[in-house]
Amino acid sequence: MTSVWVYSDLISHTMKNSNLQIETLTVHAGVEPDPTTGAVMTPIYQTSTYAQTGINEHKGYDYSRSGNPTRTALQNALAALENGRFGLVYSSGMAAIDNMMRLIKPGEHVIVGDDVYGGTFRLLDKVLADYGIQFSFVDTTDVAAVEQAIQSNTRLIWLETPTNPTLRITDIAALAEIAHANGAWLGVDNTFASPILQKPLDLGADLVVHSTTKYIGGHSDVVGGAIILNDETMHVRLAFLQNAIGAVPGPMDCFLTLRGIKTLAIRMKTHCENAMRVSQFLADHPAVKEVIYPGLDTHPQHELAKRQMKGPGGMVAFTLNEGVEAAVNVAKKTQLFTLAESLGGVESLIELPAPMTHATVSNSPLAVDPALVRISVGIENVDDLIADLQQALTQ
Ligand SMILES: *Cc1c(COP(=O)(O)O)cnc(C)c1O
């Protein structure tokens, strides 16, 4: 197989451990001028197939489920951002998690954080459990509890940090050590932090997963997922699964995600600054009972967050003195904060996890406090955001 103009696989390798700073990587990583025209921005290769000059003689691409240049650019960009060797992208975050879980065989055991995204719990508990994979849901902020849950057939520890929606922080390096001492992998869903704030591979994780729908895409206009990793054997298997299962993103989706990445560093900076101000405002407000935000020193893992993350992120959760009814009212009365699921976009969103994003865990041990309000603080002017919450809280 000849490959004359493939978007260089070298990009992710040369940029790994490069001296370039993250703001530079967000703009340049994975992207080279187009080899045929010199186009500076990666073109949307809206094609399903590629002309061959002889049987299996082509330029590195033969069919777009197996590979597409726009997708290659995105995969290399994400690998560079996470300081990993390999990136693989999928049609959604759930497709990425499903592909990753295919590394686990019937009869094997997975330890899962007990505060994971509702859709993740649904996939594990309602789909994959039927195929003979065993799951234990454990509070991964408690290192001893994780160690106790290890079995001889444990292959993977899977967690989110910060968690969705209660923003608990797990010590990635400590759990990587426990996983490796027991012949298991550590996988981290890095969706809430983004690679700007946290690099799990550098802390010892084996697999990083993203819902690129959220901060990485950043504009609430595309759904996607990614896996980033260093191990070559695992990459060969996952690349095989990516093609075999076929839950791949189209070139337009890859283009939109790549475009979002260009501003990821500056967006995350503003998300963090705005969320810090908003959480301080909420903490001081008489109608508010509790604010959960890793940037506040009242957060139970505040010190760990400071050590492990470059910033506390853009997600804030809170409860009100008047309980569920007041929570519903606030979510309905904000005007700039749109009542909607999802997170990580430039615009601010508000929701109640229990009946919305986490409805699927409502009758499980993972059930969320029905009075909890979750906000995704956007990059609008923070004074406007605070004024909006102020009016919603006083009504
Ligand atoms: C949204 C989300 C997912 C699922 O991603 P989709 O792109 O919606 O499939 C997984 N993990 C976390 C933490 C999420 O927020």
mmCIF file of C-alpha atoms and ligand atoms in Angstrom:
data_model
loop_
_atom_site.group_PDB
_atom_site.id
_atom_site.type_symbol
_atom_site.label_atom_id
_atom_site.label_comp_id
_atom_site.label_asym_id
_atom_site.label_seq_id
_atom_site.Cartn_x
_atom_site.Cartn_y
_atom_site.Cartn_z
ATOM 1 C CA MET A 1 0.000 0.000 0.000
ATOM 2 C CA THR A 2 1.587 3.283 -1.093
ATOM 3 C CA SER A 3 0.892 6.443 0.798
ATOM 4 C CA VAL A 4 2.069 9.634 -0.842
ATOM 5 C CA TRP A 5 -0.009 12.360 0.691
ATOM 6 C CA VAL A 6 -1.575 10.932 3.820
ATOM 7 C CA TYR A 7 -2.044 13.576 6.495
ATOM 8 C CA SER A 8 1.031 12.734 8.378
ATOM 9 C CA ASP A 9 0.776 10.155 11.123
ATOM 10 C CA LEU A 10 4.000 11.784 12.180
ATOM 11 C CA ILE A 11 2.199 14.843 13.455
ATOM 12 C CA SER A 12 1.008 13.205 16.632
ATOM 13 C CA HIS A 13 4.426 11.669 17.199
ATOM 14 C CA THR A 14 6.449 14.781 16.544
ATOM 15 C CA MET A 15 4.103 16.861 18.652
ATOM 16 C CA LYS A 16 4.106 14.401 21.523
ATOM 17 C CA ASN A 17 6.366 15.722 24.228
ATOM 18 C CA SER A 18 7.115 18.686 21.993
ATOM 19 C CA ASN A 19 8.033 21.964 23.592
ATOM 20 C CA LEU A 20 5.013 23.666 22.096
ATOM 21 C CA GLN A 21 2.557 25.120 24.594
ATOM 22 C CA ILE A 22 -1.062 23.984 24.639
ATOM 23 C CA GLU A 23 -2.417 27.199 23.051
ATOM 24 C CA THR A 24 -0.108 26.604 20.092
ATOM 25 C CA LEU A 25 -1.098 22.944 19.840
ATOM 26 C CA THR A 26 -4.824 23.786 19.734
ATOM 27 C CA VAL A 27 -4.206 25.910 16.651
ATOM 28 C CA HIS A 28 -1.669 23.738 14.830
ATOM 29 C CA ALA A 29 -1.701 20.116 15.994
ATOM 30 C CA GLY A 30 -2.779 17.565 13.405
ATOM 31 C CA VAL A 31 -3.296 20.135 10.685
ATOM 32 C CA GLU A 32 -1.007 20.531 7.686
ATOM 33 C CA PRO A 33 -1.649 22.525 4.513
ATOM 34 C CA ASP A 34 -3.624 20.268 2.181
ATOM 35 C CA PRO A 35 -1.157 18.329 0.016
ATOM 36 C CA THR A 36 -3.162 18.745 -3.201
ATOM 37 C CA THR A 37 -4.067 22.459 -3.047
ATOM 38 C CA GLY A 38 -2.208 24.001 -0.144
ATOM 39 C CA ALA A 39 -5.508 24.822 1.616
ATOM 40 C CA VAL A 40 -4.501 26.007 5.089
ATOM 41 C CA MET A 41 -7.620 24.644 6.770
ATOM 42 C CA THR A 42 -8.243 20.912 6.511
ATOM 43 C CA PRO A 43 -10.825 20.390 3.734
ATOM 44 C CA ILE A 44 -14.029 18.456 4.382
ATOM 45 C CA TYR A 45 -13.321 15.293 2.389
ATOM 46 C CA GLN A 46 -16.971 14.564 1.699
ATOM 47 C CA THR A 47 -16.337 11.267 -0.064
ATOM 48 C CA SER A 48 -17.105 7.661 0.790
ATOM 49 C CA THR A 49 -14.485 6.125 -1.494
ATOM 50 C CA TYR A 50 -11.145 6.828 -3.200
ATOM 51 C CA ALA A 51 -9.834 6.010 -6.694
ATOM 52 C CA GLN A 52 -7.276 3.214 -6.799
ATOM 53 C CA THR A 53 -4.518 3.047 -9.423
ATOM 54 C CA GLY A 54 -4.327 -0.742 -9.210
ATOM 55 C CA ILE A 55 -5.774 -3.448 -6.993
ATOM 56 C CA ASN A 56 -5.289 -2.130 -3.444
ATOM 57 C CA GLU A 57 -2.955 0.565 -4.768
ATOM 58 C CA HIS A 58 -4.037 3.900 -3.347
ATOM 59 C CA LYS A 59 -2.892 6.935 -1.420
ATOM 60 C CA GLY A 60 -3.570 5.526 2.045
ATOM 61 C CA TYR A 61 -7.354 5.777 1.908
ATOM 62 C CA ASP A 62 -9.694 3.201 0.392
ATOM 63 C CA TYR A 63 -13.100 3.702 2.075
ATOM 64 C CA SER A 64 -14.295 6.380 4.501
ATOM 65 C CA ARG A 65 -15.405 4.035 7.284
ATOM 66 C CA SER A 66 -11.790 2.849 7.408
ATOM 67 C CA GLY A 67 -10.219 6.273 6.980
ATOM 68 C CA ASN A 68 -10.829 9.824 5.830
ATOM 69 C CA PRO A 69 -8.282 12.677 5.708
ATOM 70 C CA THR A 70 -10.478 15.103 7.686
ATOM 71 C CA ARG A 71 -10.855 12.440 10.367
ATOM 72 C CA THR A 72 -7.115 11.747 10.387
ATOM 73 C CA ALA A 73 -6.408 15.423 11.056
ATOM 74 C CA LEU A 74 -8.843 15.428 13.993
ATOM 75 C CA GLN A 75 -7.422 12.199 15.429
ATOM 76 C CA ASN A 76 -3.884 13.579 15.286
ATOM 77 C CA ALA A 77 -4.943 16.887 16.821
ATOM 78 C CA LEU A 78 -6.596 15.137 19.764
ATOM 79 C CA ALA A 79 -3.614 12.828 20.276
ATOM 80 C CA ALA A 80 -1.293 15.830 20.451
ATOM 81 C CA LEU A 81 -3.553 17.704 22.880
ATOM 82 C CA GLU A 82 -3.690 14.757 25.291
ATOM 83 C CA ASN A 83 0.029 14.117 24.836
ATOM 84 C CA GLY A 84 -0.802 10.663 23.525
ATOM 85 C CA ARG A 85 0.574 8.682 20.602
ATOM 86 C CA PHE A 86 -2.741 7.701 19.040
ATOM 87 C CA GLY A 87 -6.197 9.217 18.658
ATOM 88 C CA LEU A 88 -9.371 7.587 17.374
ATOM 89 C CA VAL A 89 -12.663 9.388 16.850
ATOM 90 C CA TYR A 90 -16.261 8.167 16.858
ATOM 91 C CA SER A 91 -19.765 9.300 15.998
ATOM 92 C CA SER A 92 -20.502 10.083 19.685
ATOM 93 C CA GLY A 93 -18.996 9.892 23.141
ATOM 94 C CA MET A 94 -21.118 6.815 23.817
ATOM 95 C CA ALA A 95 -19.737 5.116 20.684
ATOM 96 C CA ALA A 96 -16.210 5.816 21.975
ATOM 97 C CA ILE A 97 -17.021 4.255 25.360
ATOM 98 C CA ASP A 98 -18.710 1.279 23.673
ATOM 99 C CA ASN A 99 -15.641 0.682 21.467
ATOM 100 C CA MET A 100 -13.348 0.918 24.485
ATOM 101 C CA MET A 101 -15.463 -1.590 26.433
ATOM 102 C CA ARG A 102 -15.000 -4.115 23.576
ATOM 103 C CA LEU A 103 -11.465 -4.537 24.942
ATOM 104 C CA ILE A 104 -13.153 -6.350 27.836
ATOM 105 C CA LYS A 105 -14.219 -9.968 27.366
ATOM 106 C CA PRO A 106 -17.155 -11.926 28.831
ATOM 107 C CA GLY A 107 -16.260 -13.083 32.328
ATOM 108 C CA GLU A 108 -14.024 -10.097 32.991
ATOM 109 C CA HIS A 109 -14.691 -7.387 35.547
ATOM 110 C CA VAL A 110 -14.699 -3.589 35.382
ATOM 111 C CA ILE A 111 -14.665 -1.150 38.306
ATOM 112 C CA VAL A 112 -16.698 1.927 37.421
ATOM 113 C CA GLY A 113 -17.055 5.248 39.231
ATOM 114 C CA ASP A 114 -20.412 5.460 41.014
ATOM 115 C CA ASP A 115 -21.125 8.958 39.683
ATOM 116 C CA VAL A 116 -20.663 8.499 35.931
ATOM 117 C CA TYR A 117 -22.710 10.071 33.159
ATOM 118 C CA GLY A 118 -26.207 8.535 33.014
ATOM 119 C CA GLY A 119 -25.719 7.307 29.451
ATOM 120 C CA THR A 120 -22.534 5.506 30.454
ATOM 121 C CA PHE A 121 -24.338 3.738 33.295
ATOM 122 C CA ARG A 122 -27.139 2.763 30.896
ATOM 123 C CA LEU A 123 -24.689 1.286 28.361
ATOM 124 C CA LEU A 124 -22.891 -0.761 31.022
ATOM 125 C CA ASP A 125 -25.875 -1.798 33.141
ATOM 126 C CA LYS A 126 -28.535 -2.265 30.458
ATOM 127 C CA VAL A 127 -26.500 -3.399 27.445
ATOM 128 C CA LEU A 128 -23.012 -4.727 28.133
ATOM 129 C CA ALA A 129 -23.928 -6.531 31.378
ATOM 130 C CA ASP A 130 -26.063 -8.847 29.195
ATOM 131 C CA TYR A 131 -22.896 -9.928 27.389
ATOM 132 C CA GLY A 132 -21.252 -11.333 30.491
ATOM 133 C CA ILE A 133 -19.112 -8.373 31.546
ATOM 134 C CA GLN A 134 -19.222 -7.701 35.288
ATOM 135 C CA PHE A 135 -19.387 -4.174 36.668
ATOM 136 C CA SER A 136 -18.870 -2.863 40.207
ATOM 137 C CA PHE A 137 -19.843 0.755 40.856
ATOM 138 C CA VAL A 138 -17.492 2.288 43.392
ATOM 139 C CA ASP A 139 -16.776 5.772 44.758
ATOM 140 C CA THR A 140 -13.438 6.302 43.011
ATOM 141 C CA THR A 141 -12.589 9.305 45.222
ATOM 142 C CA ASP A 142 -12.042 6.635 47.897
ATOM 143 C CA VAL A 143 -8.780 4.952 46.855
ATOM 144 C CA ALA A 144 -9.111 2.206 49.490
ATOM 145 C CA ALA A 145 -12.628 1.347 48.301
ATOM 146 C CA VAL A 146 -11.320 0.896 44.755
ATOM 147 C CA GLU A 147 -8.499 -1.324 45.972
ATOM 148 C CA GLN A 148 -11.021 -3.444 47.891
ATOM 149 C CA ALA A 149 -13.224 -3.859 44.822
ATOM 150 C CA ILE A 150 -10.384 -5.351 42.738
ATOM 151 C CA GLN A 151 -10.987 -8.971 41.729
ATOM 152 C CA SER A 152 -8.670 -11.438 40.033
ATOM 153 C CA ASN A 153 -10.589 -10.853 36.768
ATOM 154 C CA THR A 154 -10.584 -7.029 36.959
ATOM 155 C CA ARG A 155 -9.315 -5.683 33.621
ATOM 156 C CA LEU A 156 -10.291 -2.031 33.760
ATOM 157 C CA ILE A 157 -10.934 0.793 36.199
ATOM 158 C CA TRP A 158 -13.157 3.345 34.512
ATOM 159 C CA LEU A 159 -13.869 6.763 35.978
ATOM 160 C CA GLU A 160 -14.772 10.378 35.364
ATOM 161 C CA THR A 161 -13.033 13.263 37.076
ATOM 162 C CA PRO A 162 -14.581 15.724 37.692
ATOM 163 C CA THR A 163 -17.744 13.613 37.756
ATOM 164 C CA ASN A 164 -21.023 14.469 36.151
ATOM 165 C CA PRO A 165 -22.978 15.993 37.856
ATOM 166 C CA THR A 166 -21.532 16.190 41.392
ATOM 167 C CA LEU A 167 -18.014 17.251 40.351
ATOM 168 C CA ARG A 168 -16.132 14.835 42.585
ATOM 169 C CA ILE A 169 -12.401 14.573 41.906
ATOM 170 C CA THR A 170 -10.482 11.294 41.738
ATOM 171 C CA ASP A 171 -6.713 10.976 42.164
ATOM 172 C CA ILE A 172 -5.755 9.675 38.707
ATOM 173 C CA ALA A 173 -2.117 8.873 39.550
ATOM 174 C CA ALA A 174 -3.105 6.883 42.669
ATOM 175 C CA LEU A 175 -5.660 4.809 40.749
ATOM 176 C CA ALA A 176 -3.251 4.225 37.849
ATOM 177 C CA GLU A 177 -0.846 2.702 40.334
ATOM 178 C CA ILE A 178 -3.548 0.428 41.795
ATOM 179 C CA ALA A 179 -4.743 -0.613 38.346
ATOM 180 C CA HIS A 180 -1.260 -1.468 37.123
ATOM 181 C CA ALA A 181 -0.316 -3.321 40.313
ATOM 182 C CA ASN A 182 -3.314 -5.565 39.627
ATOM 183 C CA GLY A 183 -2.875 -6.131 35.901
ATOM 184 C CA ALA A 184 -5.702 -3.791 34.941
ATOM 185 C CA TRP A 185 -5.963 -0.662 32.789
ATOM 186 C CA LEU A 186 -7.086 2.752 33.944
ATOM 187 C CA GLY A 187 -9.477 4.626 31.663
ATOM 188 C CA VAL A 188 -10.513 8.228 32.316
ATOM 189 C CA ASP A 189 -13.443 10.118 30.840
ATOM 190 C CA ASN A 190 -11.825 13.560 30.529
ATOM 191 C CA THR A 191 -14.896 15.294 29.078
ATOM 192 C CA PHE A 192 -15.449 17.725 31.972
ATOM 193 C CA ALA A 193 -11.833 18.872 32.249
ATOM 194 C CA SER A 194 -10.699 18.828 28.608
ATOM 195 C CA PRO A 195 -7.007 18.319 27.816
ATOM 196 C CA ILE A 196 -6.416 21.990 28.573
ATOM 197 C CA LEU A 197 -7.052 21.434 32.286
ATOM 198 C CA GLN A 198 -6.021 17.814 32.784
ATOM 199 C CA LYS A 199 -3.909 15.202 30.976
ATOM 200 C CA PRO A 200 -4.749 11.747 32.338
ATOM 201 C CA LEU A 201 -2.156 9.925 30.184
ATOM 202 C CA ASP A 202 0.619 11.982 31.794
ATOM 203 C CA LEU A 203 -0.750 10.908 35.198
ATOM 204 C CA GLY A 204 -0.529 7.222 34.276
ATOM 205 C CA ALA A 205 -3.918 6.462 32.691
ATOM 206 C CA ASP A 206 -3.956 4.014 29.777
ATOM 207 C CA LEU A 207 -7.018 5.323 27.965
ATOM 208 C CA VAL A 208 -8.593 8.774 27.770
ATOM 209 C CA VAL A 209 -12.102 9.188 26.407
ATOM 210 C CA HIS A 210 -13.961 12.344 25.416
ATOM 211 C CA SER A 211 -17.415 13.280 24.436
ATOM 212 C CA THR A 212 -16.093 15.835 21.929
ATOM 213 C CA THR A 213 -19.688 17.084 21.822
ATOM 214 C CA LYS A 214 -18.866 19.117 24.913
ATOM 215 C CA TYR A 215 -15.819 21.373 25.484
ATOM 216 C CA ILE A 216 -13.699 20.070 22.602
ATOM 217 C CA GLY A 217 -16.305 20.872 19.946
ATOM 218 C CA GLY A 218 -17.413 23.742 22.166
ATOM 219 C CA HIS A 219 -20.224 25.212 20.070
ATOM 220 C CA SER A 220 -23.130 22.800 20.668
ATOM 221 C CA ASP A 221 -23.313 22.048 16.955
ATOM 222 C CA VAL A 222 -21.816 18.570 16.612
ATOM 223 C CA VAL A 223 -21.897 15.203 18.433
ATOM 224 C CA GLY A 224 -18.723 13.114 18.620
ATOM 225 C CA GLY A 225 -16.369 11.051 20.736
ATOM 226 C CA ALA A 226 -12.691 10.134 20.986
ATOM 227 C CA ILE A 227 -10.223 7.714 22.547
ATOM 228 C CA ILE A 228 -6.579 8.718 23.039
ATOM 229 C CA LEU A 229 -3.865 6.282 24.155
ATOM 230 C CA ASN A 230 -0.161 5.421 24.039
ATOM 231 C CA ASP A 231 -0.042 1.631 23.806
ATOM 232 C CA GLU A 232 0.541 0.404 20.261
ATOM 233 C CA THR A 233 -1.007 -3.059 20.648
ATOM 234 C CA MET A 234 -4.141 -1.573 22.167
ATOM 235 C CA HIS A 235 -4.262 1.008 19.374
ATOM 236 C CA VAL A 236 -4.111 -1.693 16.703
ATOM 237 C CA ARG A 237 -7.051 -3.471 18.348
ATOM 238 C CA LEU A 238 -9.080 -0.272 18.816
ATOM 239 C CA ALA A 239 -8.418 0.880 15.238
ATOM 240 C CA PHE A 240 -9.610 -2.552 14.074
ATOM 241 C CA LEU A 241 -12.751 -2.198 16.218
ATOM 242 C CA GLN A 242 -13.353 1.366 14.993
ATOM 243 C CA ASN A 243 -13.547 0.056 11.422
ATOM 244 C CA ALA A 244 -15.284 -3.231 12.283
ATOM 245 C CA ILE A 245 -18.030 -1.608 14.374
ATOM 246 C CA GLY A 246 -18.256 1.444 12.130
ATOM 247 C CA ALA A 247 -19.511 4.125 14.543
ATOM 248 C CA VAL A 248 -17.357 6.740 12.812
ATOM 249 C CA PRO A 249 -18.012 10.474 12.435
ATOM 250 C CA GLY A 250 -18.562 11.999 9.015
ATOM 251 C CA PRO A 251 -16.028 14.446 7.563
ATOM 252 C CA MET A 252 -18.253 17.474 8.215
ATOM 253 C CA ASP A 253 -18.478 16.540 11.907
ATOM 254 C CA CYS A 254 -14.703 16.120 12.047
ATOM 255 C CA PHE A 255 -14.237 19.532 10.442
ATOM 256 C CA LEU A 256 -16.554 21.227 12.939
ATOM 257 C CA THR A 257 -14.759 19.565 15.851
ATOM 258 C CA LEU A 258 -11.353 20.599 14.464
ATOM 259 C CA ARG A 259 -12.617 24.140 14.092
ATOM 260 C CA GLY A 260 -13.799 24.111 17.706
ATOM 261 C CA ILE A 261 -10.406 22.927 18.926
ATOM 262 C CA LYS A 262 -8.665 26.059 17.599
ATOM 263 C CA THR A 263 -10.175 28.124 20.421
ATOM 264 C CA LEU A 264 -10.265 25.414 23.104
ATOM 265 C CA ALA A 265 -7.472 26.941 25.211
ATOM 266 C CA ILE A 266 -8.913 30.446 25.327
ATOM 267 C CA ARG A 267 -12.448 29.137 25.826
ATOM 268 C CA MET A 268 -11.402 26.989 28.799
ATOM 269 C CA LYS A 269 -9.661 29.956 30.406
ATOM 270 C CA THR A 270 -12.859 32.021 30.223
ATOM 271 C CA HIS A 271 -15.063 29.084 31.308
ATOM 272 C CA CYS A 272 -12.898 28.728 34.439
ATOM 273 C CA GLU A 273 -12.837 32.454 35.248
ATOM 274 C CA ASN A 274 -16.596 32.820 34.746
ATOM 275 C CA ALA A 275 -17.483 29.664 36.688
ATOM 276 C CA MET A 276 -15.283 30.787 39.587
ATOM 277 C CA ARG A 277 -17.097 34.142 39.774
ATOM 278 C CA VAL A 278 -20.532 32.515 39.388
ATOM 279 C CA SER A 279 -19.840 29.943 42.104
ATOM 280 C CA GLN A 280 -18.643 32.666 44.490
ATOM 281 C CA PHE A 281 -21.837 34.623 43.775
ATOM 282 C CA LEU A 282 -23.966 31.522 44.432
ATOM 283 C CA ALA A 283 -22.056 30.652 47.621
ATOM 284 C CA ASP A 284 -22.827 34.134 48.988
ATOM 285 C CA HIS A 285 -26.507 34.070 47.996
ATOM 286 C CA PRO A 286 -28.977 33.555 50.891
ATOM 287 C CA ALA A 287 -31.300 31.290 48.847
ATOM 288 C CA VAL A 288 -28.468 28.861 48.056
ATOM 289 C CA LYS A 289 -27.848 25.894 50.331
ATOM 290 C CA GLU A 290 -24.726 24.335 48.844
ATOM 291 C CA VAL A 291 -22.432 25.057 45.889
ATOM 292 C CA ILE A 292 -20.275 22.313 44.429
ATOM 293 C CA TYR A 293 -17.319 23.646 42.448
ATOM 294 C CA PRO A 294 -13.739 22.308 42.566
ATOM 295 C CA GLY A 295 -12.429 25.902 42.623
ATOM 296 C CA LEU A 296 -14.047 26.673 46.005
ATOM 297 C CA ASP A 297 -12.085 25.742 49.126
ATOM 298 C CA THR A 298 -15.309 24.223 50.512
ATOM 299 C CA HIS A 299 -15.052 21.478 47.850
ATOM 300 C CA PRO A 300 -14.009 18.199 49.517
ATOM 301 C CA GLN A 301 -11.227 17.552 46.981
ATOM 302 C CA HIS A 302 -10.195 21.168 46.419
ATOM 303 C CA GLU A 303 -6.507 20.471 47.171
ATOM 304 C CA LEU A 304 -6.422 17.446 44.856
ATOM 305 C CA ALA A 305 -8.107 19.484 42.113
ATOM 306 C CA LYS A 306 -5.448 22.184 42.462
ATOM 307 C CA ARG A 307 -2.715 19.571 42.182
ATOM 308 C CA GLN A 308 -4.205 17.602 39.309
ATOM 309 C CA MET A 309 -5.926 20.244 37.193
ATOM 310 C CA LYS A 310 -4.773 23.504 35.633
ATOM 311 C CA GLY A 311 -8.153 25.104 36.406
ATOM 312 C CA PRO A 312 -11.453 24.141 38.090
ATOM 313 C CA GLY A 313 -13.519 23.975 34.875
ATOM 314 C CA GLY A 314 -16.789 25.486 33.754
ATOM 315 C CA MET A 315 -19.312 23.232 35.508
ATOM 316 C CA VAL A 316 -21.035 24.212 38.755
ATOM 317 C CA ALA A 317 -23.722 22.355 40.725
ATOM 318 C CA PHE A 318 -25.850 23.744 43.536
ATOM 319 C CA THR A 319 -28.877 23.181 45.737
ATOM 320 C CA LEU A 320 -31.321 25.706 47.173
ATOM 321 C CA ASN A 321 -32.739 26.023 50.691
ATOM 322 C CA GLU A 322 -36.264 25.569 49.334
ATOM 323 C CA GLY A 323 -35.475 22.243 47.653
ATOM 324 C CA VAL A 324 -36.799 20.748 44.434
ATOM 325 C CA GLU A 325 -39.524 23.289 43.743
ATOM 326 C CA ALA A 326 -37.113 26.205 44.007
ATOM 327 C CA ALA A 327 -34.636 24.354 41.789
ATOM 328 C CA VAL A 328 -37.288 23.847 39.101
ATOM 329 C CA ASN A 329 -38.230 27.527 39.330
ATOM 330 C CA VAL A 330 -34.684 28.792 38.885
ATOM 331 C CA ALA A 331 -34.096 26.494 35.922
ATOM 332 C CA LYS A 332 -37.252 27.849 34.278
ATOM 333 C CA LYS A 333 -36.608 31.514 35.051
ATOM 334 C CA THR A 334 -33.090 32.085 33.831
ATOM 335 C CA GLN A 335 -32.978 33.791 30.468
ATOM 336 C CA LEU A 336 -29.335 33.722 29.425
ATOM 337 C CA PHE A 337 -28.854 30.247 30.883
ATOM 338 C CA THR A 338 -30.865 28.099 28.486
ATOM 339 C CA LEU A 339 -32.741 25.174 30.016
ATOM 340 C CA ALA A 340 -31.170 22.289 28.119
ATOM 341 C CA GLU A 341 -29.138 19.103 28.402
ATOM 342 C CA SER A 342 -25.472 18.942 27.393
ATOM 343 C CA LEU A 343 -22.618 21.232 28.437
ATOM 344 C CA GLY A 344 -19.317 22.709 27.383
ATOM 345 C CA GLY A 345 -20.552 25.077 24.677
ATOM 346 C CA VAL A 346 -19.851 28.795 24.455
ATOM 347 C CA GLU A 347 -23.382 29.503 25.707
ATOM 348 C CA SER A 348 -24.504 28.995 29.302
ATOM 349 C CA LEU A 349 -26.928 26.165 30.055
ATOM 350 C CA ILE A 350 -28.918 25.133 33.125
ATOM 351 C CA GLU A 351 -30.589 21.816 33.951
ATOM 352 C CA LEU A 352 -31.791 19.500 36.705
ATOM 353 C CA PRO A 353 -29.776 16.270 36.316
ATOM 354 C CA ALA A 354 -32.210 13.982 38.191
ATOM 355 C CA PRO A 355 -35.174 14.263 35.777
ATOM 356 C CA MET A 356 -33.067 15.183 32.705
ATOM 357 C CA THR A 357 -29.505 13.965 31.920
ATOM 358 C CA HIS A 358 -29.498 11.412 34.725
ATOM 359 C CA ALA A 359 -33.098 10.126 34.503
ATOM 360 C CA THR A 360 -31.709 6.736 33.501
ATOM 361 C CA VAL A 361 -30.062 6.276 36.944
ATOM 362 C CA SER A 362 -33.107 7.469 38.932
ATOM 363 C CA ASN A 363 -33.902 4.052 40.430
ATOM 364 C CA SER A 364 -30.323 2.921 40.846
ATOM 365 C CA PRO A 365 -27.631 3.377 43.495
ATOM 366 C CA LEU A 366 -26.281 6.171 41.274
ATOM 367 C CA ALA A 367 -29.434 8.288 41.695
ATOM 368 C CA VAL A 368 -28.841 12.041 41.847
ATOM 369 C CA ASP A 369 -30.304 14.460 44.437
ATOM 370 C CA PRO A 370 -33.549 15.648 42.754
ATOM 371 C CA ALA A 371 -32.919 19.183 44.040
ATOM 372 C CA LEU A 372 -29.512 19.492 42.392
ATOM 373 C CA VAL A 373 -29.161 22.186 39.724
ATOM 374 C CA ARG A 374 -26.301 21.899 37.228
ATOM 375 C CA ILE A 375 -25.015 24.817 35.196
ATOM 376 C CA SER A 376 -22.565 24.903 32.330
ATOM 377 C CA VAL A 377 -21.074 28.378 32.574
ATOM 378 C CA GLY A 378 -20.413 29.788 29.109
ATOM 379 C CA ILE A 379 -18.065 32.481 27.867
ATOM 380 C CA GLU A 380 -20.548 35.381 27.927
ATOM 381 C CA ASN A 381 -19.753 38.433 30.078
ATOM 382 C CA VAL A 382 -19.825 37.115 33.620
ATOM 383 C CA ASP A 383 -21.695 40.132 35.021
ATOM 384 C CA ASP A 384 -24.573 39.394 32.644
ATOM 385 C CA LEU A 385 -24.587 35.759 33.787
ATOM 386 C CA ILE A 386 -24.634 36.729 37.461
ATOM 387 C CA ALA A 387 -27.433 39.269 36.860
ATOM 388 C CA ASP A 388 -29.456 36.510 35.173
ATOM 389 C CA LEU A 389 -29.020 34.121 38.109
ATOM 390 C CA GLN A 390 -29.769 36.970 40.515
ATOM 391 C CA GLN A 391 -33.143 37.727 38.888
ATOM 392 C CA ALA A 392 -34.021 34.024 38.688
ATOM 393 C CA LEU A 393 -33.180 33.500 42.371
ATOM 394 C CA THR A 394 -35.190 36.478 43.612
ATOM 395 C CA GLN A 395 -38.367 35.788 41.612
HETATM 396 C C1 LIG B 1 -22.095 13.689 27.223
HETATM 397 C C2 LIG B 1 -21.161 12.780 27.929
HETATM 398 C C3 LIG B 1 -20.896 11.498 27.431
HETATM 399 C C4 LIG B 1 -21.598 10.947 26.210
HETATM 400 O O1 LIG B 1 -21.212 11.610 25.040
HETATM 401 P P1 LIG B 1 -22.169 11.782 23.746
HETATM 402 O O2 LIG B 1 -21.309 12.570 22.823
HETATM 403 O O3 LIG B 1 -23.405 12.502 24.204
HETATM 404 O O4 LIG B 1 -22.484 10.419 23.248
HETATM 405 C C5 LIG B 1 -19.967 10.729 28.096
HETATM 406 N N1 LIG B 1 -19.344 11.170 29.211
HETATM 407 C C6 LIG B 1 -19.591 12.395 29.721
HETATM 408 C C7 LIG B 1 -18.870 12.833 30.949
HETATM 409 C C8 LIG B 1 -20.511 13.237 29.109
HETATM 410 O O5 LIG B 1 -20.765 14.444 29.632
#
